Coordinates of C-alpha atoms in Angstrom, one line a residue:
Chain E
X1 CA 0.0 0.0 0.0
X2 CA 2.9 2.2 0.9
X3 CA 4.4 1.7 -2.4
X4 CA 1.3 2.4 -4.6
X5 CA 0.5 5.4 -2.1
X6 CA 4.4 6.7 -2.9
X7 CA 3.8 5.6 -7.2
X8 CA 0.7 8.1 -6.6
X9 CA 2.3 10.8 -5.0
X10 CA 4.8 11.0 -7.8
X11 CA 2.7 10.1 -10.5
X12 CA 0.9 13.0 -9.2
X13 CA 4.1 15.3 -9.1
X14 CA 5.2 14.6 -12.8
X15 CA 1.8 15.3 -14.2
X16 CA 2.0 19.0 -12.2
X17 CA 5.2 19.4 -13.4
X18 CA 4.5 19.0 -16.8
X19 CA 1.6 20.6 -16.6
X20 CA 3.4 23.9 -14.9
X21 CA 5.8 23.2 -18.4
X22 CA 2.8 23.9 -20.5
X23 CA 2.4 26.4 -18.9
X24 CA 5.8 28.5 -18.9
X25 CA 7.0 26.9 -22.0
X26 CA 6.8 29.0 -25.1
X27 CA 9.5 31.4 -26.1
X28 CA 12.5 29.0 -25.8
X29 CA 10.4 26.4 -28.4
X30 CA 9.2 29.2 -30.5
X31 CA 12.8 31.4 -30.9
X32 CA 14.5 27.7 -31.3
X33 CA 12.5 26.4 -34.0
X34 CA 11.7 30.2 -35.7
X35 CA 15.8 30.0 -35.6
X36 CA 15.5 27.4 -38.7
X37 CA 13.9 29.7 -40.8
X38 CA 13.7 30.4 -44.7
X39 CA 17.8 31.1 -44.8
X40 CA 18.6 28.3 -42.6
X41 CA 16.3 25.9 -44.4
X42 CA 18.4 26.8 -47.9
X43 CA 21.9 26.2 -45.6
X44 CA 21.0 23.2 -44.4
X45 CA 19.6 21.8 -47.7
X46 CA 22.8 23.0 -48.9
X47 CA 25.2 21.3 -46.4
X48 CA 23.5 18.0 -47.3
X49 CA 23.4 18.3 -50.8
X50 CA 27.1 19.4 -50.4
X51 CA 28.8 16.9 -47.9
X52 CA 26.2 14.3 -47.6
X53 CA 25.6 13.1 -43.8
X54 CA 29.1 13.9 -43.2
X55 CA 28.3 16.8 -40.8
X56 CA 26.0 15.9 -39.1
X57 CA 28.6 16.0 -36.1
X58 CA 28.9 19.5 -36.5
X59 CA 25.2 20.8 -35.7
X60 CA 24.9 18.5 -32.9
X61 CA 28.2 20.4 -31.6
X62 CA 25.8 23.8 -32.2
X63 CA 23.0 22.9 -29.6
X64 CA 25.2 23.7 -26.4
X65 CA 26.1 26.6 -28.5
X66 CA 22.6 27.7 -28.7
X67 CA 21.6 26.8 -25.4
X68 CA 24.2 29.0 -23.9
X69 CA 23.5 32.0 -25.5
X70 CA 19.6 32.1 -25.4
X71 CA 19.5 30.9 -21.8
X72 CA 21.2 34.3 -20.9
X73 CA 18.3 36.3 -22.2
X74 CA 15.9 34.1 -20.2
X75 CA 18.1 35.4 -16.7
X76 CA 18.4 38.5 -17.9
X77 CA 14.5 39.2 -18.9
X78 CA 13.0 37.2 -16.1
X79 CA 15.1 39.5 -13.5
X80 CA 15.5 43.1 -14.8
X81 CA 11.8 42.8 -16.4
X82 CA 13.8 44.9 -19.0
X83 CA 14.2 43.7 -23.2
X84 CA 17.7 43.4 -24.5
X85 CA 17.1 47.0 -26.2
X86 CA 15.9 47.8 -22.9
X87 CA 18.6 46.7 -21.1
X88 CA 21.6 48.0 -24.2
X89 CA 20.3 51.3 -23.7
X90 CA 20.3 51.4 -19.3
X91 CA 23.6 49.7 -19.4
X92 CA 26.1 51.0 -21.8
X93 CA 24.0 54.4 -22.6
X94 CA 22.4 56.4 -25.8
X95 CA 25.1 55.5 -28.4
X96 CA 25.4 51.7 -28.1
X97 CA 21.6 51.7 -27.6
X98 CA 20.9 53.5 -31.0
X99 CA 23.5 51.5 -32.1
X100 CA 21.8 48.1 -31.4
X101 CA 18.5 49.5 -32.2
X102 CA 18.8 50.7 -35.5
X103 CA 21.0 47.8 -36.3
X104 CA 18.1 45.3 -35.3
X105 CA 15.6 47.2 -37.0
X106 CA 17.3 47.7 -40.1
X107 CA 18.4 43.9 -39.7
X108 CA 15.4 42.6 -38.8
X109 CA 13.2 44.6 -41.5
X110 CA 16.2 42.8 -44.0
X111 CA 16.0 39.5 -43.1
X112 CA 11.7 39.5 -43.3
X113 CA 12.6 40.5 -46.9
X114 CA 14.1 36.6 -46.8
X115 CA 11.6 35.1 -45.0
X116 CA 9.0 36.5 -47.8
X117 CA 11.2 35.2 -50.7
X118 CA 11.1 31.5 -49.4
X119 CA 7.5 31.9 -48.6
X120 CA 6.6 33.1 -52.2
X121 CA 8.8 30.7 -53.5
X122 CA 7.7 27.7 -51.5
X123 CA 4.1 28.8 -52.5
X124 CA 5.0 29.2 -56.2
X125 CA 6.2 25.7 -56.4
X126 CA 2.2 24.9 -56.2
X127 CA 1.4 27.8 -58.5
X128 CA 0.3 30.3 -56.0
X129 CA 1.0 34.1 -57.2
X130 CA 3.5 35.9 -55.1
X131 CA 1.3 38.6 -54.0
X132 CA -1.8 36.3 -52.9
X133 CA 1.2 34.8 -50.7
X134 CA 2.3 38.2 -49.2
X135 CA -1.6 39.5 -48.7
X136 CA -2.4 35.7 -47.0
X137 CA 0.5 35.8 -45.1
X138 CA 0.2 39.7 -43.6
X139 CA -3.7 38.7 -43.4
X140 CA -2.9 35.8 -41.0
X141 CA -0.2 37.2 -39.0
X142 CA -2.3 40.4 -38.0
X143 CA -5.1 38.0 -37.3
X144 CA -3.0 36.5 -34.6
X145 CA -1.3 39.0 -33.3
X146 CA -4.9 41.2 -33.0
X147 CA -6.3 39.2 -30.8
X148 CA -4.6 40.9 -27.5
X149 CA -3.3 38.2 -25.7
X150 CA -0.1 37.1 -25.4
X151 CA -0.7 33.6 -25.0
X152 CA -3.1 32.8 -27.9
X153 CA 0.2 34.5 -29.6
X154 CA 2.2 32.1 -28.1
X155 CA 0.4 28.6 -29.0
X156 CA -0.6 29.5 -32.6
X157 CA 3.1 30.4 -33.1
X158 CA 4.0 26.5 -31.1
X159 CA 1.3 25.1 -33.6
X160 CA 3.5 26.7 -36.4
X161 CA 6.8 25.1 -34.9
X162 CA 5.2 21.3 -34.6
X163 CA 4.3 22.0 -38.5
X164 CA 8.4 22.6 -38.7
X165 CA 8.6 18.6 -37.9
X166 CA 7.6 18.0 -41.0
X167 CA 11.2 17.1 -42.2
X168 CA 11.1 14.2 -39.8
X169 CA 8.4 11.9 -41.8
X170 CA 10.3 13.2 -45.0
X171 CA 13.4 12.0 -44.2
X172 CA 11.9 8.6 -43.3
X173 CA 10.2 8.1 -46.6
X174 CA 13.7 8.6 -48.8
X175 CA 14.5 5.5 -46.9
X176 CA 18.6 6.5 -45.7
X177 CA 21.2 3.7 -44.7
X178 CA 21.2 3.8 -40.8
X179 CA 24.7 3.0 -40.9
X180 CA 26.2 5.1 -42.9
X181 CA 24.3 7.9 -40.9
X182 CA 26.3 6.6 -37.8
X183 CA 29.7 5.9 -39.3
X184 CA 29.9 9.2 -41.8
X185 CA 28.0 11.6 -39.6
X186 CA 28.2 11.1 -35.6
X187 CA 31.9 10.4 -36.0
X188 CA 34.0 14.3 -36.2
X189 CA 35.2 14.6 -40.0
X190 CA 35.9 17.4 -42.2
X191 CA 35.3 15.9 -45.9
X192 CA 37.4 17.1 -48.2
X193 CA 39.6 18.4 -45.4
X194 CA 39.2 22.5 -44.3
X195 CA 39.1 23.8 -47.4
X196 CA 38.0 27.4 -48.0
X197 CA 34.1 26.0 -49.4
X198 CA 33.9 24.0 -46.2
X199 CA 34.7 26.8 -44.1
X200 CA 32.0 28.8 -45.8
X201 CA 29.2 26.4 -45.1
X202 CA 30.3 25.7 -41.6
X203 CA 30.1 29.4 -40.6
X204 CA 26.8 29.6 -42.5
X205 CA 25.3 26.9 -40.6
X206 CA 26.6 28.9 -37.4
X207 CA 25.2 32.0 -38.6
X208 CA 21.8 30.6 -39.1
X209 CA 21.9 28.9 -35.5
X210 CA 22.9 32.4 -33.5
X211 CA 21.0 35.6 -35.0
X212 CA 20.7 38.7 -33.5
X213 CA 17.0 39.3 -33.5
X214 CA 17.2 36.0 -31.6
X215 CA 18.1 37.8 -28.3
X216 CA 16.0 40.2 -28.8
X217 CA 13.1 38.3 -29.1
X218 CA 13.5 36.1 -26.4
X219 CA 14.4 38.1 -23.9
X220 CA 11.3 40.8 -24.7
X221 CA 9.4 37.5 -24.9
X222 CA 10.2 36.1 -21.4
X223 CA 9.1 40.1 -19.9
X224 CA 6.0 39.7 -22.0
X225 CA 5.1 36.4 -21.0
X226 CA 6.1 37.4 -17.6
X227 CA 8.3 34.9 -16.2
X228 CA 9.9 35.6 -12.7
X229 CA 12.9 34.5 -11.1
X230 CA 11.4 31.8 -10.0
X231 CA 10.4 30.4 -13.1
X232 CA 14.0 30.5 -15.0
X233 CA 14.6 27.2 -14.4
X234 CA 11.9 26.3 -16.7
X235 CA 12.5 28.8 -18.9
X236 CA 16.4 27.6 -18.9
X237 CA 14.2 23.9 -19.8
X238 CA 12.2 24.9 -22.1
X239 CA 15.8 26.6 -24.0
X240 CA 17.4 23.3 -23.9
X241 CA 13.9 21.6 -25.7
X242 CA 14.3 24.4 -28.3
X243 CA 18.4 23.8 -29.2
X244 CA 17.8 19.9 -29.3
X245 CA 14.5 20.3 -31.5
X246 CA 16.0 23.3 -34.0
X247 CA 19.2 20.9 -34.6
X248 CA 16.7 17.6 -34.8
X249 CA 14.9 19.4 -37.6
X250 CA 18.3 20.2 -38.9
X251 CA 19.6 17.2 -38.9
X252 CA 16.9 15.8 -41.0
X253 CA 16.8 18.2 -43.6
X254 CA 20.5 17.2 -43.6
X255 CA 19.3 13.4 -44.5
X256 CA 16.8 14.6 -46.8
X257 CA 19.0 16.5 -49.2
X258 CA 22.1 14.5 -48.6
X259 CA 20.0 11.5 -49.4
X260 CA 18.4 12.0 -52.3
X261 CA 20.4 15.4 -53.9
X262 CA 23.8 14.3 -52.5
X263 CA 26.2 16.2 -55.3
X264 CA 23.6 18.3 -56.6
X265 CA 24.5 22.0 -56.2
X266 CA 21.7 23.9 -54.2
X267 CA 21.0 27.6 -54.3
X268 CA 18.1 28.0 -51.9
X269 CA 15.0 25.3 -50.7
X270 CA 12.9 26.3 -52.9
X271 CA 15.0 24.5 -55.7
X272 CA 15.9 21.8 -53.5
X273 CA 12.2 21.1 -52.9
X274 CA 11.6 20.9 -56.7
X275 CA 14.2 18.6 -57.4
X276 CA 12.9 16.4 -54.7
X277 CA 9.8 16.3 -56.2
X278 CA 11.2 14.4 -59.1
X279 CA 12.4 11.7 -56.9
X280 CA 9.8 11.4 -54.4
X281 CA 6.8 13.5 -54.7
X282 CA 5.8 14.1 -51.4
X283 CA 9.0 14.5 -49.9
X284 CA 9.3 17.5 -52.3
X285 CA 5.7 18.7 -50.9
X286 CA 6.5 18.1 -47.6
X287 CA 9.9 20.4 -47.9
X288 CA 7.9 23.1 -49.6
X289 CA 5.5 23.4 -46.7
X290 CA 8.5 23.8 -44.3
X291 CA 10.1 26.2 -46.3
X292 CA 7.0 28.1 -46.2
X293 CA 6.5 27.2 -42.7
X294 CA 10.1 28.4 -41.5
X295 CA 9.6 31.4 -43.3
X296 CA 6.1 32.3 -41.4
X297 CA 7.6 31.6 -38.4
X298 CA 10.6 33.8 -39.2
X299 CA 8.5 36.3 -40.3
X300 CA 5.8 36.3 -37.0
X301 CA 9.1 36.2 -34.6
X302 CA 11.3 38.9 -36.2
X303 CA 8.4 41.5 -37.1
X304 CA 7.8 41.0 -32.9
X305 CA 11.3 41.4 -32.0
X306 CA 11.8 44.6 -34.3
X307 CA 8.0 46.2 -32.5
X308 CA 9.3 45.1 -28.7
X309 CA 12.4 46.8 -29.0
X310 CA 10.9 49.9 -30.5
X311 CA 8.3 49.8 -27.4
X312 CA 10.9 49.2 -24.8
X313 CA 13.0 52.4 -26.3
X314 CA 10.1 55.1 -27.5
X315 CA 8.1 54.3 -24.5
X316 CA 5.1 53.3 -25.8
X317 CA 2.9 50.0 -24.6
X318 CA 4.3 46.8 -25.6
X319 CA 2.7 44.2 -25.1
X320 CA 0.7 41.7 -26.8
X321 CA -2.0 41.6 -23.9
X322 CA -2.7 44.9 -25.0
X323 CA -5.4 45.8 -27.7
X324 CA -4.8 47.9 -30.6
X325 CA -6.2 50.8 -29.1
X326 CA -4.3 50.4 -26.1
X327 CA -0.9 49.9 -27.7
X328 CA -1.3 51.4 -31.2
X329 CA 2.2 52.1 -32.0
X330 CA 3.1 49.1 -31.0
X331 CA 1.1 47.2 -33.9
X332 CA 1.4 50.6 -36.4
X333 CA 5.5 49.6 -36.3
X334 CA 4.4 45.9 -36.7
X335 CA 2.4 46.2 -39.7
X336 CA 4.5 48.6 -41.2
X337 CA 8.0 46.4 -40.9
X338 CA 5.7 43.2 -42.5
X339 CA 3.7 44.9 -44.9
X340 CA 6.7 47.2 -46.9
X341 CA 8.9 43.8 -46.1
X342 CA 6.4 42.1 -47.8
X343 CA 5.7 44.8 -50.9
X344 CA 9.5 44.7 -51.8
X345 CA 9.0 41.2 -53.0
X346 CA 6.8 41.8 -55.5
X347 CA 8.7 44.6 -56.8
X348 CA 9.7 43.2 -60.5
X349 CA 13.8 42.9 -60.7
X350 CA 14.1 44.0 -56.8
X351 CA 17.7 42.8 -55.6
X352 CA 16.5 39.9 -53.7
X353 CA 20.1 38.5 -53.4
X354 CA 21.9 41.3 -52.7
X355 CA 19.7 41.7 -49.7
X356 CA 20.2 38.4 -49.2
X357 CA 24.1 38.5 -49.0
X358 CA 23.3 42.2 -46.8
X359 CA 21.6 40.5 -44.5
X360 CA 24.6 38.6 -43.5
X361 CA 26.7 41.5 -43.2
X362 CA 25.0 43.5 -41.2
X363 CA 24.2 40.7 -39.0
X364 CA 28.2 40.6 -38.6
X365 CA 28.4 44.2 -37.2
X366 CA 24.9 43.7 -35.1
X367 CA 25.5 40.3 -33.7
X368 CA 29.4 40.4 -31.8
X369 CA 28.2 44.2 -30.5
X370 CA 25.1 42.2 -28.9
X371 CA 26.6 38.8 -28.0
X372 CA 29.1 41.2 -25.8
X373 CA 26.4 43.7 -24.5
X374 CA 24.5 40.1 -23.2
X375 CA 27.6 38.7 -21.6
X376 CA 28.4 42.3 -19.8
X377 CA 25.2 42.6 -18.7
X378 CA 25.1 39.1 -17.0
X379 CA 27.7 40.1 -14.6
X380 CA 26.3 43.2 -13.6
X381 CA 25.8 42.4 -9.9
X382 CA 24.1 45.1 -9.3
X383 CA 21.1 44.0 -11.1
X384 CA 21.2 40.7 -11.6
X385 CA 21.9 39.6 -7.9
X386 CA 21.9 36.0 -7.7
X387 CA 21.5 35.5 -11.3
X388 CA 24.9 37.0 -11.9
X389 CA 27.2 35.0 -14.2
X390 CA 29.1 32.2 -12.5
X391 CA 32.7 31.6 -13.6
X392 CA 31.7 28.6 -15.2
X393 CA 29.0 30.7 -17.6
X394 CA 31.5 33.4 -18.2
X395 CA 34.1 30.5 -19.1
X396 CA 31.6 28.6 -21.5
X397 CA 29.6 31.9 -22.5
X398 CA 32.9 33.7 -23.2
X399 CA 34.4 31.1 -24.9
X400 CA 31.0 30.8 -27.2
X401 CA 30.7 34.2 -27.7
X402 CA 34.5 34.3 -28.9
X403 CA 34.0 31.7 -31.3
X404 CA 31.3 33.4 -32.8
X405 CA 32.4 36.7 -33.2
X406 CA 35.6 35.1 -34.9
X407 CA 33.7 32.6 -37.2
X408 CA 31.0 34.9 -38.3
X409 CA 32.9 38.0 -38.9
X410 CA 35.2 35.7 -41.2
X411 CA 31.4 34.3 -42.6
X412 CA 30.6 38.2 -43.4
X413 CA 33.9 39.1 -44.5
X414 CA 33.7 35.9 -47.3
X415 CA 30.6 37.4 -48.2
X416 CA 31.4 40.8 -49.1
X417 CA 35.1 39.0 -51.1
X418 CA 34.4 36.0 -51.9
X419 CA 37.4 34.8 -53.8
X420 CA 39.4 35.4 -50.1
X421 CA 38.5 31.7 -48.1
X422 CA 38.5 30.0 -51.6
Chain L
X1 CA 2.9 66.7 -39.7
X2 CA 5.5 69.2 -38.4
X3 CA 3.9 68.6 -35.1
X4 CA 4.8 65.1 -35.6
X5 CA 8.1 65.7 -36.2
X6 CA 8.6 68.0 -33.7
X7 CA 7.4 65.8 -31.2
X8 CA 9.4 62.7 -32.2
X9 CA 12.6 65.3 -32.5
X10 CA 11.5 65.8 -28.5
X11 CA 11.1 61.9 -28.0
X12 CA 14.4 61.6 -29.2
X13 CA 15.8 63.9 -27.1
X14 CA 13.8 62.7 -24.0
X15 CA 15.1 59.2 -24.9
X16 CA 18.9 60.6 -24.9
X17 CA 18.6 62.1 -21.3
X18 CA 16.8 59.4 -20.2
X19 CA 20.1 57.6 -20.9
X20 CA 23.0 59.6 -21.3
X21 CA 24.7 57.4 -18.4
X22 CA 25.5 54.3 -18.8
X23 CA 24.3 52.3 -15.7
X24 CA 26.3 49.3 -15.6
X25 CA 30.2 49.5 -13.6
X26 CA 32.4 51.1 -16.2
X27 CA 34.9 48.3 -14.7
X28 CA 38.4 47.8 -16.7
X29 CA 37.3 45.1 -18.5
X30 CA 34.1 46.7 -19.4
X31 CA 35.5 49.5 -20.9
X32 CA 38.3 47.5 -22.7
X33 CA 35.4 45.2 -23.9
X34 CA 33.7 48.3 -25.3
X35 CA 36.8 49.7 -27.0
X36 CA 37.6 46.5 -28.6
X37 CA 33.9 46.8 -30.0
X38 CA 34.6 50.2 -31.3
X39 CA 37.6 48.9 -33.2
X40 CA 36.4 45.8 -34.5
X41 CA 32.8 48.2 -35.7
X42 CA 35.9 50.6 -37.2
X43 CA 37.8 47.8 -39.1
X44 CA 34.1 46.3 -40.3
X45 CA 32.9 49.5 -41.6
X46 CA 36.6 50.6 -43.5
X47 CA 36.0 47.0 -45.0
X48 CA 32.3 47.7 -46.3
X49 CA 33.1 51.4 -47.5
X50 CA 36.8 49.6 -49.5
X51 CA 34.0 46.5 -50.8
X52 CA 31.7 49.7 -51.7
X53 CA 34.4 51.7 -53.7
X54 CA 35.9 48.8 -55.3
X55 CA 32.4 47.8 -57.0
X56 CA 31.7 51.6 -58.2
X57 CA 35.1 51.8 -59.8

């Protein structure tokens, strides 16, 4: 009786537990899995198309990475209350905060630009015009953002990420060899050997895993939310879910293409999801509605990210629990970044690469200035008490932060000359 | 519309006070972390304006 009494008492435990998860979880997931989005589906289709399952290795090496970065915004937001543009501006003052914010906005309104082109073009492959894509798309994200609550935000953006598991069924049906999965992909190997192409994708596939507007967002996510103290540890869990699931997805996009296009030279999804429709019909299908998928949830995260930090600065309400009358500037900034990101698209002969290869280089002056700012700010004691960086963060953070700023500042450099890593 | 820009000219401003300290310990390594920024910004932007030039000519 003791025992069944003691079974119940923890049964009983887990199922609170879990259920406190569903209730706290929600920005970790959602900035994880909006992390794989239109650009990071095209480098990771790329990678496997490229080098096969071969690095594999490699992205499982970038989930710590993640981890460690995002679960510094989920201290820092949970304790000062404050956003990361928040916080820039308090901490190091008005330049480095204009700095940073401009950056981010400028950044962020760029990289939407992507997520429309592989939404468009992950639509197009069923014959659906560009701009019914763009008016669907702005049509559906202001219907869930209208709605004035956070949390219906929250889970229609975690009903977008479970759609981002599509991969996993697709990478099943193209039927890959277990084994060689195992021996060419879990075991460290640089095929080829470090050659200057190599380099270049491994920084890509960095640069897609860290992005700026990713600290942003979460941390403005976890004040909105509004997570205390007390509830870091779960937000620290609900982090960890995130970097495990945005590599998982990676990983099979990764068997997918280096299954079935292994050696075939990819531009961007879109193609690779036409090409896989010549094989295997509805692995093709299945990658288009990812691309289009990863590109939404791109799109509903980053348009956030750019309106939060414009709040948090200017002053004005912030919040999604807030109505359009309550926070109207809020939603005006909102519906301008999507809508004129969205326009720009449909703009015959725009230079949709060129922003494309911007994107990246901006992100290399936005992205060390903020990966610093985060790490500066966790060891303010003053303010973060407790919470403070321990030696061992400051060891691992610093030490991922480094790596960063060294890898993707050589990524943006090969960007803007090319011929230099090759 | 003057009225608008006037009083996001004053927001601006506002927002400039409001933070014209920084609030976190101006410690040695914070401010050697922030000059180190400044440089590496420096060296990133000579690099864009030389890519920049390069193309027009």
């Amino acid at each position: 009786m003791n025992f069944f009494s003691k079974l119940y008492y923890l049964l009983r435990k887990w199922i609170k537990a879990v259920q406190l998860y569903f209730v706290l979880a929600g920005p970790g997931l959602v900035v994880m899995i909006a992390d794989n989005d239109a650009g990071g589906i095209t480098t990771y289709a790329a990678t496997g198309a490229k080098y096969g399952y071969n690095l594999i290795w490699f992205l499982l090496i970038l989930i710590p990475v993640a981890y460690y970065v995002q679960e510094m915004t989920v201290r820092l937001g949970a304790v000062t209350k404050r956003g990361h543009a928040e916080a820039i501006f308090d901490g190091f003052g008005a330049f480095w905060g204009w700095f940073s914010l401009i950056d981010l906005i400028f950044l962020d309104w760029l990289t939407l630009v992507t997520e429309f082109v592989g939404m468009t073009s992950a639509l197009g492959i069923f014959g659906i015009p560009g701009w019914l894509t763009v008016l669907g798309v702005v049509a559906l994200m202001g219907m869930i953002v209208i709605n004035g609550r956070y949390w219906t935000w929250e889970k229609i953006a975690m009903l977008f990420c479970a759609l981002n598991l599509i991969y996993i069924p697709g990478a099943f049906m193209v039927h890959p060899a277990v084994s060689d999965i195992l021996k060419n992909g879990l075991i460290p190997n640089l095929p080829g050997g470090l050659n200057g192409e190599l380099f270049f994708i491994l920084m890509a596939n960095i640069g897609t895993t860290i992005a700026p507007w990713m600290l942003f967002f979460q941390q403005s996510s976890v004040v909105d939310k509004g997570l205390r103290e007390k509830d870091i540890p779960w937000g620290k869990f609900d982090t960890l879910l995130g970097s495990i699931l945005t590599v998982v997805v990676a990983i099979f996009i990764v068997i997918v293409t280096g299954t079935v296009l292994k050696g075939v030279n990819i531009d961007d999804a879109a193609q690779a999801a036409e090409q896989l429709m010549h094989t295997n019909h509805w692995v093709g299908t299945f990658m288009a509605i990812g691309l289009f998928d990863a590109g939404l949830l791109g799109a509903i995260c980053i348009s956030l990210a750019s309106s939060w930090a414009f709040g948090e600065i200017f002053g004005w309400a912030h919040s999604l629990n807030q109505k359009i009358k309550e926070a109207r500037w809020f939603y005006a900034s909102y519906f301008f970044t999507l809508i004129t990101a969205g326009l720009v698209v449909l703009i015959p002969g725009a230079p949709l690469v060129l922003i494309t290869l911007f994107v990246q280089v901006i992100a290399v002056t936005l992205l060390p200035a903020a990966l610093v700012f985060l790490i500066l700010l966790l060891n303010d004691k003053k303010h973060m008490g407790e919470y403070c960086n321990t030696l061992w963060d400051n060891m691992v953070g610093g030490f991922i932060v480094l790596s960063i700023v060294i890898l993707s500042s050589l990524y943006g450099i090969s960007v803007l000359f090319p011929d230099l890593f090759r | 519309m003057t009225n608008t820009l006037k009083n996001f000219t004053r927001k601006i401003r506002e927002i400039n006070q409001r933070y014209s300290k920084p609030h976190i310990e101006m410690s040695p390594g914070v401010k050697i972390a922030l000059l180190s920024l400044r440089v590496y910004l420096l060296f990133l932007v000579s690099l864009m304006v030389y890519k920049f030039i390069t193309l027009l000519s």
